[in-house]
């Protein structure tokens, strides 16, 4: 077959090749060299493998035998090349597998260690792709300071962004935001699960990412000054018994295309190999947390439920989720505090009766020192090296420990807890939070359980308790290791009703210089991760970009910042959770929520994700037979007003800006926005300009016609443009139509004349819609 993988043997060792990639190997040192065929991109001559025992020097592969076999898995067919290096001196055999697929441009590789000795071998890590040494050093066109590194955080809240090769990695301290102490020298980065290295001079990119995550934490280390990249799978000292083989995770190495393409492919592969659950429809709902926080009461929830019921047209949501604040203590989930006098089962049935899915928050892997759960089951928690409970987080002014997922009794407790919450109380949606706590480094019942295995065992117990049909939203969760358990997952740190968090000292003193937020709860921080992790949405789970806050009380967000938050959430096509006290919202703020409902069918892409830490260009393309639309978010993330330019694809485009409600005419090349306020944005609909009358945009929904216009036809004979409008988005909308040079004679909505405003070259029509309607615009 023309597209199948070829294999052969060169001067130094065997090779594999498909239409995109060639993997060369050397038998003398068991190294591999991937080469992208287009443009002959060969970033390293030798990527090595090695093993790091817990208490001995690294074991480096030596001379290797090899083997080539046909191969097939969830990614389809291909060939597998195995290098087998016996390191007799150290009593182990190292194996490297490399798979090339018929249908994917990346290679997938893993490293295995077989203990051939009679003694158990405690293993810290398997190093899968190490390019640092001698001839292995990365050869890119740019100097290391100019490299761009996409660094990915290990859990929901961990900073994810691109940085320059001369910068210092973000502070993301363990145990909450990072699994290990991050490097602090300029140019050194530790990226979890996946990382990408971009060479601006050549436009080439190298992505390395774990496409399985069942046993080991995978970290991609980049040391720009040393021109080194190194993929490490951490085994936490787990024992390899005599004659046992332990395999690293499978790691994709992708040299083709730009980081955005590579991340999309990476997510597809990870999703397929880990059995991702992607919901058919992305949930939308209301969440109690960001207005009421821990003070939430039964009455707060009921008032908002009544409001939602009474505003079904404006708020077509499906889920009402109670957050933190109902429980007696962290760990004592089934003991409800006095703020919920009628109990959580009563509240669930009220929510159901109103026609919504009841949702509830738990931090099931945390057990507070003060809790009854801890008093009854002190053996449930992970221990530090002194045998003391390991601290997961000091939130809620108390010490909280992490659950030991390797302990069968703890798993049974988790399973029963979720049966009580779901089958007992009646919740069909659970937000499970602070999940990293099950992946703390430390001592466990099963001394050989890695952090990732124990974490996944705990998650499996939760899923067993909820049952297959219920919605699990992860939060504070490991990313790749959670794929297959969650329906939705939080992709950033908490939003807040302020743009950037300032400490008391910073607030008192002079305005601080812009600094990269890392572990600060804020709208800016939430937005940054949402943009930088959009590629996960629909491939690993439904992304949760965190809640939309549109209130006018208890907020420091300006209207520009609020629109930016709405634009990012809307264009991300992720879950849309509102978290305000709804009956306090002025109508135009309620409109902002309506404009994001229902969510768009697919996500935008952060076009400049590798160039900037905060991407400023966000684009989603929607193609239907009767409508081609490109919806663009253009952001000013700077602290001063500035001009923004949106570059257009070739051709002539009707350009329309949503927040300013402005038709920009037929544009070519680019459109410019002058003095966009700090933290503000412009959201632009582009539609190819034809010769006939056509839709320019509507203002009812962030998609500007993508969802609310369900049909468009130009009747040449009758000179009528017919638009079918669905009752989507806010009730009142403006429809902009281009006349294509013709003068407008009339506009009729379902047969009745409605007001229209002819303008040079276009018509502005105001239409309030509560049911599907037909708009007919007649031209002379
Ligand atoms: C409830 C909240 C909300 C919120 C969650 C999570 O790093 N931290 O200390 C930290 C504390 C709380 C937090 C996130 C980070 O918020 O993300 O949506 O459910 O818990 O307590």
Coordinates of C-alpha atoms in Angstrom, one line a residue, residues 600-602 620-631 686-688 695-698 701 703-713 723-726 728:
X600 CA -20.9 26.9 19.9
X601 CA -20.5 23.5 18.2
X602 CA -16.8 23.6 18.2
X620 CA -13.3 29.6 15.0
X621 CA -14.5 28.6 11.5
X622 CA -18.0 27.5 10.8
X623 CA -18.9 26.1 7.4
X624 CA -22.5 25.4 6.4
X625 CA -23.9 25.1 2.9
X626 CA -25.6 28.5 3.2
X627 CA -23.1 30.3 5.4
X628 CA -19.4 30.5 5.8
X629 CA -18.3 32.3 8.9
X630 CA -15.0 33.0 10.7
X631 CA -15.5 34.3 14.2
X686 CA -16.0 37.5 8.7
X687 CA -18.2 36.3 5.9
X688 CA -16.9 36.1 2.3
X695 CA -26.2 38.0 5.9
X696 CA -23.5 40.1 7.4
X697 CA -24.0 39.2 11.0
X698 CA -26.5 39.1 13.9
X701 CA -25.3 35.4 20.1
X703 CA -21.6 33.2 16.9
X704 CA -23.2 36.2 15.2
X705 CA -25.5 34.0 13.1
X706 CA -23.7 30.7 13.3
X707 CA -26.4 29.3 15.6
X708 CA -29.3 31.8 15.3
X709 CA -29.4 31.8 11.5
X710 CA -30.6 28.4 10.4
X711 CA -31.2 29.0 6.7
X712 CA -30.3 31.6 4.1
X713 CA -31.5 31.8 0.5
X723 CA -33.2 34.2 6.5
X724 CA -34.5 31.6 9.0
X725 CA -33.9 32.8 12.5
X726 CA -34.0 30.5 15.6
X728 CA -31.2 31.5 20.1

